Amino acid sequence: MGFPVYRPRRLRKNEKLRGLVRETELSVNHLVYPVFVKEMSEEKIAIPSMPGVYQFSPEGLLKEIDEVAGLSIPAILLFGIPEKKDETGSSAVDKNGIIPQAVRAIKKRFGDDILVITDVCMCEYTSHGHCGLVKDGNVDNDETLKLLARSALAHVMAGADIVAPSDMMDGRVRAIREMLDLHGDYNTPVMSYAAKYASCLYNPFRDAAESAPQFGDRKGYQMDPPNEREALREIALDIEEGADIIMVKPALFYLDVLARAREKFDIPLAAYSVSGEYTMIKLAAEKGYLDFKRAVLEGTISIKRAGADIIITYFAKDIGKWAKENSL
Ligand SMILES: [Zn+2]
């Protein structure tokens, strides 16, 4: 059936009609807001490379979550910046470290009103800024697994609802699952950063999390951007190891990977719209080169359209506000 019998413009006549045939919709129910907590005296500190995003003290964090929960955003992804960093990232496994403390405080105040997903990695805790133990200038995969598993256990014991390993070590989902099961915790899901690329788009985040590597780069463990089939292998491996939710990171430059993953796997799929994606839109809008709201909504719906169930985004609060005004 072609023109003139079929005229696609008929269904674009007005907003009601367009709404009626709209294939994809955004909802706050699927958003996760990333937050940074740091042991410090100030309540919050602005992150210059991410206007509108802050590092919070444990007390300041509770106020922020009050706002997040008030916007009906169901979950936060929590990153911790410890007081002290060392070679082995020892504060990452501390039961009274920055994350366990923050999780306990959040759960005490908010209970089930907010889901707390904790990032599990070593880079915020190591003095060299790599995502694992460094031996002879290299990140030692299998030694790192033990630390990641202990770190995840510390988060779960403090009350974390989901743990999310972001380190890209081989075998870490199994190591974490086994550790949790060993301690009788069969019910905390693991959301794995299954296909995490060595992307330029993380740079603003490294200011936020104070986690830039002090030597070399992360290309020895994060994925090579030109590869797509490899992402499917990574995801398959993590599912086999027990991941409950899989993630593709970043989002906007990797929508093809998301779409392929959606086709191939039927477990929940998350996408992390990273700091560089935020900063690009934010700064272009501040300059007046893009309409902020339209850019945020179009970018975010594209991630949904590509197949993501869950979207981790620094725009979650903006989207939450628009949803409240019924103007998504
Ligand atoms: Zn890391």
CSV table of C-alpha atoms and ligand atoms in Angstrom, one decimal:
chain,number,residue,atom,x,y,z
A,1,MET,CA,0.0,0.0,0.0
A,2,GLY,CA,1.6,3.2,-1.1
A,3,PHE,CA,0.9,6.8,-1.8
A,4,PRO,CA,-1.8,8.1,-2.5
A,5,VAL,CA,-3.8,5.4,-0.6
A,6,TYR,CA,-1.4,5.5,2.3
A,7,ARG,CA,-0.6,8.9,3.6
A,8,PRO,CA,1.6,8.7,6.8
A,9,ARG,CA,0.9,12.4,7.5
A,10,ARG,CA,-2.8,11.6,8.3
A,11,LEU,CA,-1.7,10.3,11.8
A,12,ARG,CA,0.5,13.4,12.5
A,13,LYS,CA,-2.3,15.9,12.2
A,14,ASN,CA,-2.4,17.0,15.8
A,15,GLU,CA,-1.0,16.2,19.3
A,16,LYS,CA,-3.8,14.0,20.4
A,17,LEU,CA,-3.5,11.9,17.2
A,18,ARG,CA,0.2,11.7,17.5
A,19,GLY,CA,-0.1,10.7,21.1
A,20,LEU,CA,-2.6,7.9,20.2
A,21,VAL,CA,-0.1,6.2,17.9
A,22,ARG,CA,3.1,7.0,19.9
A,23,GLU,CA,5.2,3.8,20.1
A,24,THR,CA,7.4,4.7,23.1
A,25,GLU,CA,6.8,6.7,26.2
A,26,LEU,CA,9.0,7.9,29.0
A,27,SER,CA,8.0,7.3,32.6
A,28,VAL,CA,9.8,8.2,35.8
A,29,ASN,CA,9.2,4.6,36.9
A,30,HIS,CA,12.2,3.5,34.9
A,31,LEU,CA,14.6,6.2,35.9
A,32,VAL,CA,17.6,6.0,38.2
A,33,TYR,CA,19.4,9.1,39.5
A,34,PRO,CA,23.1,8.9,40.1
A,35,VAL,CA,24.4,10.6,43.3
A,36,PHE,CA,27.8,11.1,44.8
A,37,VAL,CA,28.5,11.1,48.5
A,38,LYS,CA,31.7,12.2,50.1
A,39,GLU,CA,33.0,12.5,53.7
A,40,MET,CA,33.3,16.3,54.1
A,41,SER,CA,32.1,19.2,56.2
A,42,GLU,CA,30.3,21.2,53.5
A,43,GLU,CA,26.8,20.0,52.7
A,44,LYS,CA,27.4,20.0,49.0
A,45,ILE,CA,30.0,21.0,46.4
A,46,ALA,CA,29.3,21.8,42.8
A,47,ILE,CA,31.0,19.8,40.1
A,48,PRO,CA,32.2,22.4,37.6
A,49,SER,CA,32.2,20.0,34.6
A,50,MET,CA,28.6,19.0,35.4
A,51,PRO,CA,26.5,22.1,36.1
A,52,GLY,CA,23.6,21.2,38.4
A,53,VAL,CA,25.3,18.1,39.8
A,54,TYR,CA,26.9,18.0,43.2
A,55,GLN,CA,28.9,15.9,45.6
A,56,PHE,CA,27.0,15.6,48.9
A,57,SER,CA,28.0,15.1,52.4
A,58,PRO,CA,26.1,12.2,54.1
A,59,GLU,CA,23.7,14.7,55.6
A,60,GLY,CA,23.3,16.7,52.4
A,61,LEU,CA,22.6,13.5,50.6
A,62,LEU,CA,19.5,12.8,52.7
A,63,LYS,CA,18.1,16.2,51.6
A,64,GLU,CA,18.8,15.4,48.0
A,65,ILE,CA,17.1,12.1,48.2
A,66,ASP,CA,14.1,13.8,49.8
A,67,GLU,CA,13.8,15.7,46.6
A,68,VAL,CA,14.4,12.7,44.4
A,69,ALA,CA,11.8,10.6,46.2
A,70,GLY,CA,9.4,13.5,46.1
A,71,LEU,CA,9.6,13.4,42.3
A,72,SER,CA,8.6,9.7,42.4
A,73,ILE,CA,12.0,8.7,41.0
A,74,PRO,CA,12.2,5.1,42.3
A,75,ALA,CA,16.0,4.6,42.6
A,76,ILE,CA,19.4,6.2,43.1
A,77,LEU,CA,22.8,4.9,42.0
A,78,LEU,CA,25.2,5.7,44.8
A,79,PHE,CA,28.9,6.5,44.3
A,80,GLY,CA,31.1,7.0,47.3
A,81,ILE,CA,34.2,9.1,47.7
A,82,PRO,CA,36.2,8.0,50.8
A,83,GLU,CA,38.2,10.2,53.1
A,84,LYS,CA,41.4,8.2,52.4
A,85,LYS,CA,42.6,6.4,49.3
A,86,ASP,CA,45.4,3.8,49.3
A,87,GLU,CA,47.1,1.4,46.9
A,88,THR,CA,44.7,-1.5,47.7
A,89,GLY,CA,41.5,0.6,48.0
A,90,SER,CA,41.1,-0.8,51.5
A,91,SER,CA,38.2,1.5,52.3
A,92,ALA,CA,36.1,-0.1,49.6
A,93,VAL,CA,35.7,-3.3,51.7
A,94,ASP,CA,35.2,-1.4,55.0
A,95,LYS,CA,31.8,-2.3,56.6
A,96,ASN,CA,31.8,1.2,58.0
A,97,GLY,CA,33.0,2.9,54.8
A,98,ILE,CA,31.4,5.8,53.1
A,99,ILE,CA,28.8,3.7,51.2
A,100,PRO,CA,27.7,1.3,54.0
A,101,GLN,CA,27.3,4.4,56.2
A,102,ALA,CA,25.3,6.3,53.6
A,103,VAL,CA,23.1,3.3,52.8
A,104,ARG,CA,22.3,2.7,56.5
A,105,ALA,CA,21.3,6.4,56.9
A,106,ILE,CA,19.2,6.4,53.7
A,107,LYS,CA,17.4,3.2,54.6
A,108,LYS,CA,16.7,4.4,58.1
A,109,ARG,CA,15.2,7.6,56.8
A,110,PHE,CA,13.4,6.4,53.6
A,111,GLY,CA,13.0,2.6,54.0
A,112,ASP,CA,11.4,1.3,50.8
A,113,ASP,CA,10.5,4.8,49.5
A,114,ILE,CA,13.7,4.7,47.5
A,115,LEU,CA,15.7,1.9,46.0
A,116,VAL,CA,19.4,2.2,46.7
A,117,ILE,CA,21.7,0.8,44.0
A,118,THR,CA,25.4,0.9,44.9
A,119,ASP,CA,28.2,1.1,42.5
A,120,VAL,CA,30.8,-1.6,43.2
A,121,CYS,CA,34.2,-0.7,42.0
A,122,MET,CA,37.7,0.1,43.3
A,123,CYS,CA,38.6,3.3,41.3
A,124,GLU,CA,37.1,5.7,43.9
A,125,TYR,CA,39.1,4.1,46.6
A,126,THR,CA,42.5,3.4,45.1
A,127,SER,CA,45.2,6.1,45.1
A,128,HIS,CA,46.1,5.2,41.5
A,129,GLY,CA,42.5,5.4,40.4
A,130,HIS,CA,42.3,2.1,38.6
A,131,CYS,CA,39.3,-0.2,39.0
A,132,GLY,CA,41.3,-3.0,40.7
A,133,LEU,CA,44.5,-4.0,42.4
A,134,VAL,CA,47.6,-3.0,40.4
A,135,LYS,CA,50.5,-5.5,40.2
A,136,ASP,CA,53.5,-4.8,38.0
A,137,GLY,CA,51.7,-1.9,36.4
A,138,ASN,CA,48.7,-4.1,35.5
A,139,VAL,CA,45.3,-4.5,37.0
A,140,ASP,CA,45.2,-8.0,38.5
A,141,ASN,CA,41.9,-9.5,37.6
A,142,ASP,CA,41.5,-12.4,40.0
A,143,GLU,CA,42.9,-10.7,43.0
A,144,THR,CA,40.5,-7.8,42.4
A,145,LEU,CA,37.5,-10.2,42.3
A,146,LYS,CA,37.9,-11.0,46.0
A,147,LEU,CA,37.8,-7.3,46.9
A,148,LEU,CA,34.8,-6.6,44.7
A,149,ALA,CA,32.9,-9.4,46.3
A,150,ARG,CA,33.7,-8.2,49.8
A,151,SER,CA,32.8,-4.6,48.9
A,152,ALA,CA,29.4,-5.8,47.5
A,153,LEU,CA,28.8,-7.8,50.7
A,154,ALA,CA,29.5,-4.7,52.8
A,155,HIS,CA,26.9,-2.7,50.8
A,156,VAL,CA,24.3,-5.4,51.0
A,157,MET,CA,24.8,-5.9,54.7
A,158,ALA,CA,24.2,-2.2,55.1
A,159,GLY,CA,20.9,-2.5,53.2
A,160,ALA,CA,21.6,-1.9,49.6
A,161,ASP,CA,18.7,-3.0,47.4
A,162,ILE,CA,20.8,-3.8,44.3
A,163,VAL,CA,24.6,-4.0,43.7
A,164,ALA,CA,26.1,-2.8,40.5
A,165,PRO,CA,29.7,-3.8,39.6
A,166,SER,CA,31.2,-1.4,37.2
A,167,ASP,CA,34.8,-2.5,37.2
A,168,MET,CA,34.8,-4.8,34.0
A,169,MET,CA,36.9,-7.5,35.6
A,170,ASP,CA,36.2,-10.9,34.1
A,171,GLY,CA,34.2,-13.2,36.5
A,172,ARG,CA,33.1,-10.5,38.9
A,173,VAL,CA,29.3,-11.2,38.7
A,174,ARG,CA,29.9,-14.8,39.7
A,175,ALA,CA,32.4,-13.8,42.5
A,176,ILE,CA,29.8,-11.3,43.9
A,177,ARG,CA,26.8,-13.8,43.6
A,178,GLU,CA,28.8,-16.5,45.3
A,179,MET,CA,29.8,-14.2,48.1
A,180,LEU,CA,26.3,-13.0,48.7
A,181,ASP,CA,24.8,-16.5,48.5
A,182,LEU,CA,27.5,-17.8,50.9
A,183,HIS,CA,26.3,-15.2,53.5
A,184,GLY,CA,22.7,-16.3,52.9
A,185,ASP,CA,21.7,-13.3,50.8
A,186,TYR,CA,20.0,-14.9,47.9
A,187,ASN,CA,17.6,-12.1,47.2
A,188,THR,CA,19.7,-9.0,46.3
A,189,PRO,CA,19.9,-8.6,42.6
A,190,VAL,CA,23.1,-7.9,40.7
A,191,MET,CA,23.0,-5.2,38.0
A,192,SER,CA,26.1,-5.7,35.9
A,193,TYR,CA,27.8,-3.0,33.8
A,194,ALA,CA,28.0,-5.8,31.3
A,195,ALA,CA,29.1,-3.8,28.2
A,196,LYS,CA,31.0,-0.8,29.5
A,197,TYR,CA,33.1,0.9,26.9
A,198,ALA,CA,36.4,2.8,27.4
A,199,SER,CA,34.7,6.1,26.5
A,200,CYS,CA,35.7,9.7,26.3
A,201,LEU,CA,32.3,10.5,27.7
A,202,TYR,CA,33.3,9.6,31.3
A,203,ASN,CA,35.6,12.6,31.8
A,204,PRO,CA,33.2,14.9,33.7
A,205,PHE,CA,32.3,12.0,36.0
A,206,ARG,CA,35.9,11.6,37.0
A,207,ASP,CA,35.8,15.1,38.5
A,208,ALA,CA,32.6,14.1,40.3
A,209,ALA,CA,33.9,10.8,41.6
A,210,GLU,CA,37.6,11.9,41.9
A,211,SER,CA,38.5,8.7,40.2
A,212,ALA,CA,40.7,9.6,37.2
A,213,PRO,CA,43.5,7.0,36.7
A,214,GLN,CA,46.9,8.4,37.8
A,215,PHE,CA,48.7,6.4,35.1
A,216,GLY,CA,47.7,4.7,31.8
A,217,ASP,CA,44.1,4.3,30.9
A,218,ARG,CA,41.3,1.7,31.3
A,219,LYS,CA,41.5,0.2,27.9
A,220,GLY,CA,42.9,-3.0,29.3
A,221,TYR,CA,39.6,-3.8,31.0
A,222,GLN,CA,36.8,-1.6,29.5
A,223,MET,CA,35.6,-2.4,26.0
A,224,ASP,CA,37.0,-1.1,22.8
A,225,PRO,CA,34.4,1.3,21.3
A,226,PRO,CA,34.3,-0.1,17.7
A,227,ASN,CA,33.2,-3.6,19.0
A,228,GLU,CA,29.6,-4.7,19.0
A,229,ARG,CA,29.6,-8.5,18.8
A,230,GLU,CA,32.0,-8.5,21.8
A,231,ALA,CA,29.4,-6.6,23.8
A,232,LEU,CA,26.9,-9.5,23.2
A,233,ARG,CA,29.5,-12.0,24.4
A,234,GLU,CA,30.2,-9.9,27.6
A,235,ILE,CA,26.4,-9.7,28.3
A,236,ALA,CA,25.9,-13.4,27.7
A,237,LEU,CA,28.8,-14.2,30.1
A,238,ASP,CA,27.3,-11.9,32.8
A,239,ILE,CA,23.9,-13.5,32.5
A,240,GLU,CA,25.5,-16.9,32.8
A,241,GLU,CA,27.3,-15.8,35.9
A,242,GLY,CA,24.0,-14.7,37.5
A,243,ALA,CA,23.4,-11.1,36.6
A,244,ASP,CA,19.8,-10.1,37.1
A,245,ILE,CA,20.0,-6.8,35.1
A,246,ILE,CA,22.5,-6.1,32.4
A,247,MET,CA,23.7,-2.6,31.4
A,248,VAL,CA,25.2,-0.9,28.4
A,249,LYS,CA,27.3,2.2,29.1
A,250,PRO,CA,27.4,4.9,27.7
A,251,ALA,CA,24.0,5.2,26.1
A,252,LEU,CA,23.8,7.7,23.3
A,253,PHE,CA,26.9,6.7,21.3
A,254,TYR,CA,26.0,3.0,21.8
A,255,LEU,CA,22.3,2.8,20.8
A,256,ASP,CA,23.1,0.1,18.3
A,257,VAL,CA,24.5,-2.1,21.1
A,258,LEU,CA,21.4,-1.5,23.2
A,259,ALA,CA,19.2,-2.5,20.3
A,260,ARG,CA,21.2,-5.6,19.6
A,261,ALA,CA,21.1,-6.5,23.2
A,262,ARG,CA,17.4,-6.0,23.4
A,263,GLU,CA,16.9,-8.3,20.4
A,264,LYS,CA,19.1,-11.1,21.8
A,265,PHE,CA,18.4,-11.1,25.5
A,266,ASP,CA,15.2,-11.0,27.5
A,267,ILE,CA,16.4,-10.0,30.9
A,268,PRO,CA,16.0,-6.4,32.1
A,269,LEU,CA,18.3,-4.1,30.2
A,270,ALA,CA,19.7,-0.8,31.6
A,271,ALA,CA,21.4,2.0,29.9
A,272,TYR,CA,23.7,4.5,31.6
A,273,SER,CA,23.4,8.0,30.0
A,274,VAL,CA,26.8,9.2,31.3
A,275,SER,CA,28.3,12.5,32.4
A,276,GLY,CA,29.6,13.5,29.0
A,277,GLU,CA,26.1,13.1,27.5
A,278,TYR,CA,24.7,15.3,30.3
A,279,THR,CA,27.4,17.9,29.9
A,280,MET,CA,27.0,18.1,26.1
A,281,ILE,CA,23.3,18.8,26.3
A,282,LYS,CA,23.6,21.0,29.4
A,283,LEU,CA,26.3,23.3,28.0
A,284,ALA,CA,24.8,23.5,24.5
A,285,ALA,CA,21.5,24.5,26.1
A,286,GLU,CA,23.1,27.0,28.4
A,287,LYS,CA,24.7,28.6,25.3
A,288,GLY,CA,21.3,28.7,23.7
A,289,TYR,CA,22.3,26.3,20.9
A,290,LEU,CA,19.8,23.6,21.9
A,291,ASP,CA,16.4,23.7,23.6
A,292,PHE,CA,17.1,22.1,26.9
A,293,LYS,CA,13.8,20.3,27.5
A,294,ARG,CA,13.5,19.0,23.9
A,295,ALA,CA,17.1,17.8,23.9
A,296,VAL,CA,16.8,16.0,27.2
A,297,LEU,CA,13.5,14.3,26.2
A,298,GLU,CA,14.5,13.4,22.7
A,299,GLY,CA,17.9,12.0,23.9
A,300,THR,CA,16.2,10.0,26.7
A,301,ILE,CA,13.4,8.6,24.6
A,302,SER,CA,16.0,7.5,22.0
A,303,ILE,CA,17.5,5.3,24.7
A,304,LYS,CA,14.1,3.9,25.5
A,305,ARG,CA,13.3,3.4,21.8
A,306,ALA,CA,16.6,1.5,21.4
A,307,GLY,CA,15.4,-1.0,24.0
A,308,ALA,CA,16.4,0.0,27.5
A,309,ASP,CA,14.0,-0.8,30.3
A,310,ILE,CA,15.9,1.2,32.9
A,311,ILE,CA,17.6,4.5,32.2
A,312,ILE,CA,20.3,5.9,34.5
A,313,THR,CA,20.4,9.6,33.9
A,314,TYR,CA,21.6,12.9,35.5
A,315,PHE,CA,18.4,14.4,33.9
A,316,ALA,CA,16.2,12.2,36.1
A,317,LYS,CA,15.1,15.1,38.3
A,318,ASP,CA,14.4,17.4,35.3
A,319,ILE,CA,12.3,14.6,33.8
A,320,GLY,CA,10.6,14.0,37.2
A,321,LYS,CA,9.6,17.7,37.4
A,322,TRP,CA,8.2,17.7,33.9
A,323,ALA,CA,6.3,14.5,34.6
A,324,LYS,CA,4.8,16.1,37.7
A,325,GLU,CA,3.6,19.0,35.5
A,326,ASN,CA,2.2,16.5,33.0
A,327,SER,CA,4.5,17.9,30.3
A,328,LEU,CA,6.6,15.0,29.3
B,1,ZN,ZN,35.9,1.9,38.4
